[in-house]
XYZ file of C-alpha atoms in Angstrom:
143
model
C 22.890 1.370 4.095
C 21.058 -1.743 4.066
C 22.897 -3.971 1.505
C 20.688 -6.677 -0.919
C 21.972 -9.217 1.094
C 19.642 -9.451 3.190
C 17.775 -12.327 5.168
C 14.615 -12.319 7.036
C 14.318 -13.680 10.769
C 10.542 -13.307 11.957
C 11.093 -13.529 16.017
C 7.810 -13.856 17.381
C 4.188 -12.238 17.499
C 3.726 -8.675 19.256
C 0.215 -7.106 19.674
C 0.426 -5.355 16.915
C 1.863 -7.755 14.278
C 4.770 -9.887 14.051
C 8.414 -8.180 15.100
C 10.552 -9.063 12.074
C 14.542 -8.420 11.933
C 16.611 -8.069 8.770
C 20.408 -9.542 9.632
C 21.882 -6.763 6.713
C 26.002 -9.477 6.743
C 27.875 -7.249 4.047
C 27.757 -4.271 7.060
C 27.415 -7.167 9.982
C 23.967 -5.752 11.691
C 20.755 -6.538 12.475
C 18.025 -4.060 11.449
C 14.771 -4.072 13.277
C 11.547 -3.515 10.586
C 8.705 -2.387 13.252
C 4.865 -3.227 12.165
C 2.981 -0.059 11.107
C -0.133 -0.688 10.042
C -2.690 -4.032 10.947
C -1.163 -6.699 12.273
C -3.968 -8.115 14.357
C -5.732 -10.325 11.979
C -7.593 -9.121 9.050
C -11.164 -7.546 8.727
C -12.879 -4.321 8.290
C -12.486 -2.016 10.832
C -10.038 0.813 10.386
C -7.555 -0.987 13.134
C -7.184 -4.141 10.401
C -6.386 -4.781 7.135
C -7.269 -7.591 4.824
C -5.194 -8.303 1.948
C -2.546 -5.247 1.827
C -0.983 -5.020 -1.992
C 0.993 -2.083 -2.078
C 2.288 0.645 0.870
C 3.862 4.287 0.377
C 5.027 6.965 2.494
C 5.101 10.585 2.419
C 7.563 13.065 3.354
C 5.344 13.189 6.174
C 5.473 9.777 7.457
C 2.052 9.113 6.538
C 1.930 5.551 5.615
C -0.814 4.724 2.939
C -1.895 0.941 2.128
C -3.956 -0.061 -0.979
C -6.126 -2.730 1.200
C -7.745 -4.400 -1.478
C -10.108 -7.067 -0.219
C -11.579 -4.225 1.561
C -11.579 -1.856 -1.734
C -10.313 0.993 -0.126
C -7.123 2.711 0.565
C -5.592 3.445 4.354
C -4.084 6.628 5.505
C -2.060 5.267 8.974
C -0.046 8.337 10.719
C 3.434 7.396 12.343
C 1.997 5.912 15.475
C -1.524 5.430 15.304
C -3.094 2.099 15.733
C -6.248 2.683 13.310
C -6.148 4.337 9.852
C -8.180 6.232 8.253
C -9.891 5.513 4.963
C -8.981 8.606 2.325
C -9.660 6.815 -1.166
C -12.140 4.292 -2.104
C -11.347 1.918 -4.572
C -9.148 -1.098 -5.596
C -5.019 0.044 -5.834
C -2.596 -2.809 -6.411
C -0.079 0.153 -6.423
C -0.217 3.573 -4.735
C 1.924 7.339 -5.625
C 1.048 10.198 -3.514
C 2.188 13.725 -5.248
C 3.434 16.565 -3.518
C -0.315 18.091 -3.735
C -1.765 15.183 -1.609
C -2.972 13.232 -4.807
C -3.651 9.577 -4.610
C -2.973 7.699 -7.907
C -3.831 4.062 -7.697
C -3.528 1.569 -10.020
C -7.026 -0.640 -10.727
C -5.406 -3.596 -12.499
C -9.153 -5.278 -12.196
C -10.553 -2.587 -14.546
C -7.711 -2.018 -16.564
C -7.072 1.991 -15.108
C -5.083 4.113 -13.247
C -7.316 6.568 -11.000
C -6.430 9.608 -9.131
C -8.335 10.569 -6.127
C -7.824 14.814 -5.049
C -7.151 15.080 -0.756
C -10.518 15.299 1.290
C -12.288 12.907 -2.700
C -12.521 8.930 -1.583
C -14.224 8.800 -5.293
C -11.167 8.888 -7.884
C -11.234 9.787 -11.745
C -10.124 8.087 -14.503
C -6.229 9.676 -15.770
C -5.020 6.555 -17.847
C -6.949 3.353 -18.951
C -10.485 2.497 -18.773
C -10.980 0.869 -21.789
C -10.495 -2.760 -20.473
C -7.056 -4.074 -21.456
C -5.317 -4.143 -24.617
C -2.760 -2.872 -27.132
C -4.540 0.396 -27.616
C -3.572 3.715 -26.992
C -6.431 3.929 -24.481
C -5.659 0.736 -23.168
C -3.660 -0.726 -20.002
C -2.858 -4.561 -19.475
C -3.340 -5.282 -16.001
C -1.854 -2.000 -14.294
C 0.332 -3.068 -10.864
C 2.229 0.030 -10.284
């Protein structure tokens, strides 16, 4: 179990990203954190990210990333060297349910979107009526 007393230590640059280690004083151990997506500069190609804001890892180990400056959600399979765009849209927060539906918090447009498997266009499931206190409104949702 990793305790809350972790300190980040950047060790050096690798070809796929920054190798990062955490020192866990409670268990007297060092935990290595591995880069699983991007890491070789920013960009819009399948092997790069630009402004990643959120991450979700499903039961199969796939990593979903809200790549906000590229206006997309990327899915990276375990060990992949590039991602696949599974949704077009701006997402600060991501959740993937057991059926493979992707939910994203689009804080710029005050809404929560849902993408069904194979569909890159999201549908509004909450908000979408500007920001405010109304029952049909959200105020900059993040997750």
